[in-house]
mmCIF file of C-alpha atoms in Angstrom:
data_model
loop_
_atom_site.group_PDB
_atom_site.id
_atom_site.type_symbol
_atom_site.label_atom_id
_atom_site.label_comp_id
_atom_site.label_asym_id
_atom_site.label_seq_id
_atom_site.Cartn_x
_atom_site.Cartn_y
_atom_site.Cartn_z
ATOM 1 C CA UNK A 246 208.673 -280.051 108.119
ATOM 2 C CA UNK A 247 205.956 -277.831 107.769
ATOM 3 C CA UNK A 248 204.544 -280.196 104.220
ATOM 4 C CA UNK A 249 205.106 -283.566 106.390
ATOM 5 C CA UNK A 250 203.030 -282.419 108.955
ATOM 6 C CA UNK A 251 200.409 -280.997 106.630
ATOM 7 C CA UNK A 252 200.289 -284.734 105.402
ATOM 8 C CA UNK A 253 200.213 -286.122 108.808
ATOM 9 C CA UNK A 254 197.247 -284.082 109.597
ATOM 10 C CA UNK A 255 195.340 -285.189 106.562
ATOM 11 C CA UNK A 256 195.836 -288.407 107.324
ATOM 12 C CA UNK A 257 194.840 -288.088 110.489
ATOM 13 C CA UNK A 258 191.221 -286.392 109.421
ATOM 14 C CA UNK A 259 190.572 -289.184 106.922
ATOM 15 C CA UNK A 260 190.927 -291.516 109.660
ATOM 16 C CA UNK A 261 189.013 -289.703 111.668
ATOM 17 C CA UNK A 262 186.382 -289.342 109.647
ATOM 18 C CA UNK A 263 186.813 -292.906 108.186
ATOM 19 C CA UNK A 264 183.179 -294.081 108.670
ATOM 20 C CA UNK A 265 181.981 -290.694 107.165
ATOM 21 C CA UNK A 266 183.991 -291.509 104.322
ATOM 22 C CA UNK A 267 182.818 -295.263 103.935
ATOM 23 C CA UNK A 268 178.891 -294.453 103.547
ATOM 24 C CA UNK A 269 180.359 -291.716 101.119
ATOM 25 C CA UNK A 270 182.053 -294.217 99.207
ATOM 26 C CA UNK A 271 179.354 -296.273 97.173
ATOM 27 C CA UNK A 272 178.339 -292.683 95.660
ATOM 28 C CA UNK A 273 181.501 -291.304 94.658
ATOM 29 C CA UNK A 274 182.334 -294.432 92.702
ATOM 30 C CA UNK A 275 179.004 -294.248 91.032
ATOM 31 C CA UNK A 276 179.672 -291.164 90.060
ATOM 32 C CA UNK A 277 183.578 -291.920 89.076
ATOM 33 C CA UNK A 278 182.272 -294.362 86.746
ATOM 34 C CA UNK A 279 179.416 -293.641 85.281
ATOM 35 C CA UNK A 280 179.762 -289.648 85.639
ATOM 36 C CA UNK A 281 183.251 -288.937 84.863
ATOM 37 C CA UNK A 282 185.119 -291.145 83.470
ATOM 38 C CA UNK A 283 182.530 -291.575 80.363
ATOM 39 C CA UNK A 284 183.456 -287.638 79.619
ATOM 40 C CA UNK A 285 186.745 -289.222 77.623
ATOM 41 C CA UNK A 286 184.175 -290.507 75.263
ATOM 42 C CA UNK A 287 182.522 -286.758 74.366
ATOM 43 C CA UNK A 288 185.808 -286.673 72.146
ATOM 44 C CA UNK A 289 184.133 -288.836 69.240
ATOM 45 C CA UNK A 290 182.079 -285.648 68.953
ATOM 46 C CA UNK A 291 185.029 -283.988 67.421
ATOM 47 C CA UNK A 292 185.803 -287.105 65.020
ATOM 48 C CA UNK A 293 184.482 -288.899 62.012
ATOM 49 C CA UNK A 294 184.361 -292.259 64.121
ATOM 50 C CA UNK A 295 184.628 -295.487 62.630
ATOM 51 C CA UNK A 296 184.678 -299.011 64.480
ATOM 52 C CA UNK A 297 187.468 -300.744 64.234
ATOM 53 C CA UNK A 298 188.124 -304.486 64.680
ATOM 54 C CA UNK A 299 190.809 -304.004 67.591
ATOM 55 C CA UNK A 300 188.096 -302.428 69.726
ATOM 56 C CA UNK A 301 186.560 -299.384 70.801
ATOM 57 C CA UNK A 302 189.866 -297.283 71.643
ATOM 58 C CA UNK A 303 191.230 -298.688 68.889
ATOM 59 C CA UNK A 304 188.747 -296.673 66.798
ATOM 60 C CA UNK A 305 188.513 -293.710 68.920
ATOM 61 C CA UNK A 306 192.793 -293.613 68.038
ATOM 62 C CA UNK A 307 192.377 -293.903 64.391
ATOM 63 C CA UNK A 308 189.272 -291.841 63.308
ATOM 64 C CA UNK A 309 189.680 -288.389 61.921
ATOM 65 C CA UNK A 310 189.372 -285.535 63.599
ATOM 66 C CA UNK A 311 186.954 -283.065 62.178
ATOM 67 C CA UNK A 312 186.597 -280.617 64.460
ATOM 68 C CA UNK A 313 183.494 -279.070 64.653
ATOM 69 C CA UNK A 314 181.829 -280.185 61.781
ATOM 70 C CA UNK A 315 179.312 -282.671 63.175
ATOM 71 C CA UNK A 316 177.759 -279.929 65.485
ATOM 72 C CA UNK A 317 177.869 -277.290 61.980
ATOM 73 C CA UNK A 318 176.334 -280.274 60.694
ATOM 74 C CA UNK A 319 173.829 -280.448 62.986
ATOM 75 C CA UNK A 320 172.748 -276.894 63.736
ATOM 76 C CA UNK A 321 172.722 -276.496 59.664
ATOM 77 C CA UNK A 322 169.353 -278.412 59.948
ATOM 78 C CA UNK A 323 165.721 -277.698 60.830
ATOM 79 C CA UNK A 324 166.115 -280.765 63.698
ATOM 80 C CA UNK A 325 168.419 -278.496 65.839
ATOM 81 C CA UNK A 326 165.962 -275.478 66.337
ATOM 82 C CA UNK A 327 163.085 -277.858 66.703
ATOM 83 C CA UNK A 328 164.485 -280.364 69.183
ATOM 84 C CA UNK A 329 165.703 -277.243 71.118
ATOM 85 C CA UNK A 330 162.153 -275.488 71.312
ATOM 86 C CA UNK A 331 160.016 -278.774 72.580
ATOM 87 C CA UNK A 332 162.705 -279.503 74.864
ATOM 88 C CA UNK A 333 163.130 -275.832 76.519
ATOM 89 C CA UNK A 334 159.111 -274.973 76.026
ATOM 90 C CA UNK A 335 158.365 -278.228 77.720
ATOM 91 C CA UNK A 336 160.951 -278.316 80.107
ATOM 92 C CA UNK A 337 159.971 -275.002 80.728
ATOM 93 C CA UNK A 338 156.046 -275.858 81.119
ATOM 94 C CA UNK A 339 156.369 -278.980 83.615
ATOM 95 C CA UNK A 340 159.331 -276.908 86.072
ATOM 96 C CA UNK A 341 156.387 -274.194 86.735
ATOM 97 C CA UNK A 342 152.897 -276.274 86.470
ATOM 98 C CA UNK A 343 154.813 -279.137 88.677
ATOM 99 C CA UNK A 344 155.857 -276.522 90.948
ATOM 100 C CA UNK A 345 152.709 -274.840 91.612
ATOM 101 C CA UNK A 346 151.244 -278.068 91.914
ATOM 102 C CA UNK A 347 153.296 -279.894 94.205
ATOM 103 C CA UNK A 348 153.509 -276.986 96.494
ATOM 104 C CA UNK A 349 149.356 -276.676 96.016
ATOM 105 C CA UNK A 350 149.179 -280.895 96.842
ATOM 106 C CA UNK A 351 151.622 -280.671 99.834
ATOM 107 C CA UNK A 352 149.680 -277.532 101.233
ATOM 108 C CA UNK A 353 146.681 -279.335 100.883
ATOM 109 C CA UNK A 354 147.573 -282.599 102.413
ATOM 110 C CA UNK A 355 149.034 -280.343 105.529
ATOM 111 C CA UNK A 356 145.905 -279.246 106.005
ATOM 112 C CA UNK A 357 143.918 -282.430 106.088
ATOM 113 C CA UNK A 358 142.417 -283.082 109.743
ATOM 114 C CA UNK A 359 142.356 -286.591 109.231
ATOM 115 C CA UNK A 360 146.108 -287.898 109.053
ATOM 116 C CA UNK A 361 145.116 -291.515 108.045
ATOM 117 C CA UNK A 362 142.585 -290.205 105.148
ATOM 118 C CA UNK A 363 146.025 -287.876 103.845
ATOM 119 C CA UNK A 364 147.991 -290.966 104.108
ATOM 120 C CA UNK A 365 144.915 -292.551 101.980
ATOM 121 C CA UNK A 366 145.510 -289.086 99.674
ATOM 122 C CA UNK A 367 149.328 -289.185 99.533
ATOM 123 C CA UNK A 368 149.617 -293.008 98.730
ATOM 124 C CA UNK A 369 147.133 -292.829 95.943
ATOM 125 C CA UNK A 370 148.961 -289.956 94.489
ATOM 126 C CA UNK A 371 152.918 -290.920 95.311
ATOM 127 C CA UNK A 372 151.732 -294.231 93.513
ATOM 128 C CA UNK A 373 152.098 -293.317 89.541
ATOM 129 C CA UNK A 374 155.466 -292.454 90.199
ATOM 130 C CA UNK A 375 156.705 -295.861 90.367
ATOM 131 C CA UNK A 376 154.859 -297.046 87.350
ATOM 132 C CA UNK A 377 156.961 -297.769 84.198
ATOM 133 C CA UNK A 378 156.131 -294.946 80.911
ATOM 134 C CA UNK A 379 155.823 -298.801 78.873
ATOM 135 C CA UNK A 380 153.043 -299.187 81.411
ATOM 136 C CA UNK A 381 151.715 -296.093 81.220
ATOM 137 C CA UNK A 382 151.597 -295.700 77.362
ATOM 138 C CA UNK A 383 149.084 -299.021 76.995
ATOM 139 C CA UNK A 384 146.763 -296.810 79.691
ATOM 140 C CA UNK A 385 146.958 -294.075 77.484
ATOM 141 C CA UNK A 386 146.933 -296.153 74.546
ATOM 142 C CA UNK A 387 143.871 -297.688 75.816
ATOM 143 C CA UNK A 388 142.061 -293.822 76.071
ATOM 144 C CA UNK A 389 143.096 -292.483 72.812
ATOM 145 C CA UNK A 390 142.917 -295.758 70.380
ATOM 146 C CA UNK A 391 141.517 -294.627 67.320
ATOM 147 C CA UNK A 392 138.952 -297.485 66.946
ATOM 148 C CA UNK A 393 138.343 -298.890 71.059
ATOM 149 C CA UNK A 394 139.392 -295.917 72.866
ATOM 150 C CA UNK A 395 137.748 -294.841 75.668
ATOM 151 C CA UNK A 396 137.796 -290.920 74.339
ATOM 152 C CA UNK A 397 136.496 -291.705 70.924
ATOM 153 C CA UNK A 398 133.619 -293.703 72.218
ATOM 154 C CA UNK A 399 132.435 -290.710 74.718
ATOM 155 C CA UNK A 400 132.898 -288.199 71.623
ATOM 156 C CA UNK A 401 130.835 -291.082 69.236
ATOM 157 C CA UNK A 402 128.231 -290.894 72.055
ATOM 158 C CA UNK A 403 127.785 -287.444 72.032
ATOM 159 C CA UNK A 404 127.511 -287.432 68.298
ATOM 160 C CA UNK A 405 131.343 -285.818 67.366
ATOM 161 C CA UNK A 406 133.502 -287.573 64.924
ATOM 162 C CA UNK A 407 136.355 -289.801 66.196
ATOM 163 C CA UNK A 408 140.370 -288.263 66.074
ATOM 164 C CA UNK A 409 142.964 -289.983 65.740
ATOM 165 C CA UNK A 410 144.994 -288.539 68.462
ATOM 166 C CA UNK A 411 148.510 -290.126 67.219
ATOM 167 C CA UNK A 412 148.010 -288.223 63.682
ATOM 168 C CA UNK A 413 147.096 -284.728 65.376
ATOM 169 C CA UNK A 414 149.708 -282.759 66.522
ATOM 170 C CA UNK A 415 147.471 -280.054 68.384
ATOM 171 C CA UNK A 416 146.887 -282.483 71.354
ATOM 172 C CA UNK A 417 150.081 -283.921 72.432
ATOM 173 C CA UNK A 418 151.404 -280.726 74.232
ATOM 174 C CA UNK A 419 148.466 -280.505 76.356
ATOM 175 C CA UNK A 420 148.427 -284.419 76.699
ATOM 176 C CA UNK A 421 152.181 -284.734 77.644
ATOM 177 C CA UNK A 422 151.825 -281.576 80.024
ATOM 178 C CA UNK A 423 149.344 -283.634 81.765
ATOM 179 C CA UNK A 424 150.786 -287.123 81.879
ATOM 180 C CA UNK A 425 153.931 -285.182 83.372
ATOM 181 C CA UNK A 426 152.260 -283.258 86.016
ATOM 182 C CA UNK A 427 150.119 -286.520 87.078
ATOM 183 C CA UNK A 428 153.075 -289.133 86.968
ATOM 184 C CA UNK A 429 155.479 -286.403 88.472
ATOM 185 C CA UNK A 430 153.255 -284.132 91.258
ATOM 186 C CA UNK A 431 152.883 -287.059 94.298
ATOM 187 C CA UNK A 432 156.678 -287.829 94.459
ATOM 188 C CA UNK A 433 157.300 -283.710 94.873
ATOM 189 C CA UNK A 434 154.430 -282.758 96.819
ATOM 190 C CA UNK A 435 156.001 -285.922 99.285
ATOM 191 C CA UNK A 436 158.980 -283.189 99.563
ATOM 192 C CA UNK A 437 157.743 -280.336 99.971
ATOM 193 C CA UNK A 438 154.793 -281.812 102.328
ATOM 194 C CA UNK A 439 158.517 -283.086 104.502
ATOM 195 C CA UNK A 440 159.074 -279.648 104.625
ATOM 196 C CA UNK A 441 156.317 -277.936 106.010
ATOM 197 C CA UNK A 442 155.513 -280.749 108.337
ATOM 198 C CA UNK A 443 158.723 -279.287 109.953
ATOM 199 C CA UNK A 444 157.713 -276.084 110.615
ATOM 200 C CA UNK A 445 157.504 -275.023 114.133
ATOM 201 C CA UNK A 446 154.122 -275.077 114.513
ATOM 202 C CA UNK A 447 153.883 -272.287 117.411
ATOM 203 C CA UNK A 448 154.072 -270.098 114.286
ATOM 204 C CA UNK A 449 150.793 -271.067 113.161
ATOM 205 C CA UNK A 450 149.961 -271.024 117.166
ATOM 206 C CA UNK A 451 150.713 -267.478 117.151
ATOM 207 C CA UNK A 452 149.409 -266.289 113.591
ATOM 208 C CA UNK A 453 145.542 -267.624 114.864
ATOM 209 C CA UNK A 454 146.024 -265.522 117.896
ATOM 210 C CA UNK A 455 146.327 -262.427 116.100
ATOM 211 C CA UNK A 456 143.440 -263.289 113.699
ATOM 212 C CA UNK A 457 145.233 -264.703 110.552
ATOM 213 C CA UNK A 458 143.260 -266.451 107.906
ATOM 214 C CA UNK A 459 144.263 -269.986 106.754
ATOM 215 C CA UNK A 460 145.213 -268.063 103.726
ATOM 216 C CA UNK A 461 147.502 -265.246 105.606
ATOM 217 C CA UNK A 462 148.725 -268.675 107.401
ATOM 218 C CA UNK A 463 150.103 -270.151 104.281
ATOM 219 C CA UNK A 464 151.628 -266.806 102.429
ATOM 220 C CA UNK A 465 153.237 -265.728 105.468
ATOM 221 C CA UNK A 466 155.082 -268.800 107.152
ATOM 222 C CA UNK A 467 154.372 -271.872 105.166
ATOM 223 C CA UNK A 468 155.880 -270.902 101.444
ATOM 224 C CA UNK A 469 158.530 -268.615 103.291
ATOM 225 C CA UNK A 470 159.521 -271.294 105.439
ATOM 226 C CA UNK A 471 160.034 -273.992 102.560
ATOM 227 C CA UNK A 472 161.135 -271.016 99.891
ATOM 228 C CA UNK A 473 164.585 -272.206 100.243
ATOM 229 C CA UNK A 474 164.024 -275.763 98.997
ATOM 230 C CA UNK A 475 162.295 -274.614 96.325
ATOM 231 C CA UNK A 476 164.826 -272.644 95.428
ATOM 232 C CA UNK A 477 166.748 -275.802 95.540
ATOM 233 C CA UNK A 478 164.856 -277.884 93.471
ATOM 234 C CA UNK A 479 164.390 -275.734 91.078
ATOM 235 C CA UNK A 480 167.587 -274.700 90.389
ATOM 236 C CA UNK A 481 168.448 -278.595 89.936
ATOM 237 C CA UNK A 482 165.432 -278.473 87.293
ATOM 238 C CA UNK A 483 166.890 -275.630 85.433
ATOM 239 C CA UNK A 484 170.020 -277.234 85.508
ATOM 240 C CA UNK A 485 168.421 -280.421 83.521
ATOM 241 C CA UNK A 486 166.186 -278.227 81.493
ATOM 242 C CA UNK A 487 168.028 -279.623 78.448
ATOM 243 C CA UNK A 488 167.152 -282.857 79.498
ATOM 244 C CA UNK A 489 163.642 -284.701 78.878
ATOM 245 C CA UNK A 490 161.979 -287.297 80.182
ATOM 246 C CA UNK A 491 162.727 -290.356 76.889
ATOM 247 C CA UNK A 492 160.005 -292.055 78.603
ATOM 248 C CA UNK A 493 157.268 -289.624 78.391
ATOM 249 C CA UNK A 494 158.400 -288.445 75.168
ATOM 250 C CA UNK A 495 159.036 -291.646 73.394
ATOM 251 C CA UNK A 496 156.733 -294.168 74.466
ATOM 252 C CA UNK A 497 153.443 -291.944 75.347
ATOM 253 C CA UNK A 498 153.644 -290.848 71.451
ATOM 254 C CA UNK A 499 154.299 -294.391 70.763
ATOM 255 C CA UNK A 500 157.222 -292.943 68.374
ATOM 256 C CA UNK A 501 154.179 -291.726 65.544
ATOM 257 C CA UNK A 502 155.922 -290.243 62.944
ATOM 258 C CA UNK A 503 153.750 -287.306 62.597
ATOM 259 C CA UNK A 504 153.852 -286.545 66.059
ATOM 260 C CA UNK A 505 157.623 -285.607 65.224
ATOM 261 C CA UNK A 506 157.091 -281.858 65.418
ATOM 262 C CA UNK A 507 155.759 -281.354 68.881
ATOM 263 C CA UNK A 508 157.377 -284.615 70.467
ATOM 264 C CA UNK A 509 160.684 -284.938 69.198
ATOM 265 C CA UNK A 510 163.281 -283.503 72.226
ATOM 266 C CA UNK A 511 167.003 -284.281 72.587
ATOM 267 C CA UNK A 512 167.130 -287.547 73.654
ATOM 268 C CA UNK A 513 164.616 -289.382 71.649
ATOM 269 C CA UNK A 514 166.622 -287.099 68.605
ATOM 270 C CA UNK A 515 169.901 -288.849 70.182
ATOM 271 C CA UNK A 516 168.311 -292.294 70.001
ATOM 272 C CA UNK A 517 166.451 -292.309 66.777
ATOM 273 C CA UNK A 518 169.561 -290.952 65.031
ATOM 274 C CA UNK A 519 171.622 -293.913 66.664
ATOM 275 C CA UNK A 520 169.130 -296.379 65.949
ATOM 276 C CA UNK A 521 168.677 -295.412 62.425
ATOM 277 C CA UNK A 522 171.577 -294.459 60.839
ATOM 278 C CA UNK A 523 174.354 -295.627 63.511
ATOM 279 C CA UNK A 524 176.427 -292.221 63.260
ATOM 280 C CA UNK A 525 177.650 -292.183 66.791
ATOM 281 C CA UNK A 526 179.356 -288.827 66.332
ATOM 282 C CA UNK A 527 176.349 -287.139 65.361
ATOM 283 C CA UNK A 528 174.542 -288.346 68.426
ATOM 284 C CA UNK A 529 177.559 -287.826 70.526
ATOM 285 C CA UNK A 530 177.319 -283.867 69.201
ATOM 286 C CA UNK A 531 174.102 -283.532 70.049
ATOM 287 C CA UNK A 532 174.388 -285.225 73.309
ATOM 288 C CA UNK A 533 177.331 -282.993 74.183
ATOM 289 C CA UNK A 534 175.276 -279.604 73.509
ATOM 290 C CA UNK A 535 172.872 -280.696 75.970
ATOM 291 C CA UNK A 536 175.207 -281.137 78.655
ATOM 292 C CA UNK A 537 177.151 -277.735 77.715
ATOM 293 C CA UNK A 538 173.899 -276.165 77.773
ATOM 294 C CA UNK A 539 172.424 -277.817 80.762
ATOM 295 C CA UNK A 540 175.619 -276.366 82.650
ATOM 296 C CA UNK A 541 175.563 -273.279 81.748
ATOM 297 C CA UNK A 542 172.046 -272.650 82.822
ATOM 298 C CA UNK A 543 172.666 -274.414 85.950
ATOM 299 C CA UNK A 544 175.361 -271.791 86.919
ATOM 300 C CA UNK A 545 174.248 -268.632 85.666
ATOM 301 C CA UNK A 546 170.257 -269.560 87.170
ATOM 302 C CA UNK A 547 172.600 -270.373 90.525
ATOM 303 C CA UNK A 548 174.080 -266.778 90.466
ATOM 304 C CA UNK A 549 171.400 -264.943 90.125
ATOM 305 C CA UNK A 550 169.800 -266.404 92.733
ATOM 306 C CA UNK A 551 173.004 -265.893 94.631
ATOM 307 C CA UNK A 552 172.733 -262.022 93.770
ATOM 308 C CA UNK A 553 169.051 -261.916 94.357
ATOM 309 C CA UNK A 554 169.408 -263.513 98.176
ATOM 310 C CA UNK A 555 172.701 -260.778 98.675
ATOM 311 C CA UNK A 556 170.552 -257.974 97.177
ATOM 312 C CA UNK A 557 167.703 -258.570 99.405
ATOM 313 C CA UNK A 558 169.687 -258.928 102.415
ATOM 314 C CA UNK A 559 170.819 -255.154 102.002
ATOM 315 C CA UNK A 560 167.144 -254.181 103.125
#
């Protein structure tokens, strides 16, 4: 009796909260499909796939399973320390330079008197986030060509020899860092700007009373009052930290060989070893330690920040 009515009551909630559960609906079967239910495939990772004529299950049935031996395979080569440093190191780089400068940006625009000169400000800067990395690599293209490039004609005017900025590897972290933080920083700073526009402004009110610079302003209610999302955000960036942009790593470089060692990451390693060589299980291995990776980060950078919040709330 007790179970039936359990039911009943369940029933009765998802009616309840039918419309809830319709705009929820278009989500969850995103994620269903294109989340979840491709997890079934990380299996080939653990076989010697071949294709087989009676499709692609057919050949996931029939191949051989090897266990481990793709990822021995692939940590048994230089490619898995490498691809593992750029990502992490760059990964690394853009969470804390696009942090600092999103939170800089949004503080800034706050503080602009004019509202329709910041809306000027914020366009201009939310707008290379909806430009295409194919797009942007003929820009940069067009600043670092060897012959016609903008850069090479200001160092030929000042009397320096030209570089040829897709052979030297000594530039592209700096120039990657960059293109990152200028495609990347409007779109966050449009968050965290959401934020403090939010705060109750009789704070500020208050703080000028009692003689607080703009500088005591901002330390002391502006980044405590949005500290929580970007605790937030970050922790989602830590959780993708094994995950780089393809874009920005593939077609800025324009996929120059000798720009391998400080450009090749995860997924353009994943997608020039399918491309060349067509070993799906190798790729599938790789791909695989990423996302193992990527979770584990993402819950052990969640609980300590879990056990730094409870520790902190002792005092």
């Amino acid at each position: 009796m007790n179970r039936m009515q359990t039911i009943m009551n369940s029933l009765k909630n998802l009616y309840r909260n039918r419309i809830f559960l319709l705009m929820v609906l278009p989500g969850a079967l995103w994620f269903l499909f294109f989340s979840y239910l491709p997890m079934l495939g990380t299996v080939i990772a653990f076989k010697d796939y071949r294709i087989h004529r009676d499709g692609f299950f057919a050949g996931l049935m029939q191949s051989e399973w090897v266990g481990f031996e793709n990822f021995e395979y692939l940590f048994s080569t230089n490619d898995a320390f490498l691809i593992t440093r750029n990502t992490i190191l760059y990964n690394f780089v853009f969470i804390i330079l696009g942090l600092v400068c999103s939170v800089a940006m949004a503080i800034i625009l706050s503080e602009i008197v004019n509202k329709r000169l910041a809306k000027v400000y914020q366009t201009g800067m939310f707008l290379p986030h909806f430009l295409s990395w194919v797009i942007v690599s003929y820009f940069t293209f067009s600043f670092l060509s060897v012959d016609k490039g903008v850069m090479n004609q200001i160092l030929a005017w000042f009397g320096a020899e030209p570089i040829s900025w897709y052979s030297e590897t000594k530039y592209w972290p700096y120039i990657l860092t960059f293109m990152n933080i200028w495609k990347g920083v409007g779109y966050s700073s449009v968050v965290y700007l959401a934020a403090i526009v939010g705060i109750d402004k009789t704070y500020y009110e208050a703080a000028m009373i009692d003689g607080a610079s703009k500088w005591q302003q901002i330390r002391h209610i502006t980044l405590p009052s949005i500290t929580p999302l970007i605790t937030i955000l970050t922790l989602l960036a830590i959780g993708r930290i094994f995950y780089a942009d393809f874009g920005l790593f593939y077609q800025i470089p324009r996929n120059s060989g000798p720009l391998y060692p400080v450009t090749n990451v995860i997924d353009t390693y994943v997608y020039r070893g399918l491309k060349a060589t067509g070993e799906i299980t190798m790729s599938t291995a790789a791909g695989l330690y990423q996302s193992f990776i990527g979770f584990i980060l993402v819950i052990s950078s969640n609980w300590i920040v879990r056990k730094f919040n409870k520790d902190n709330a002792l005092f």
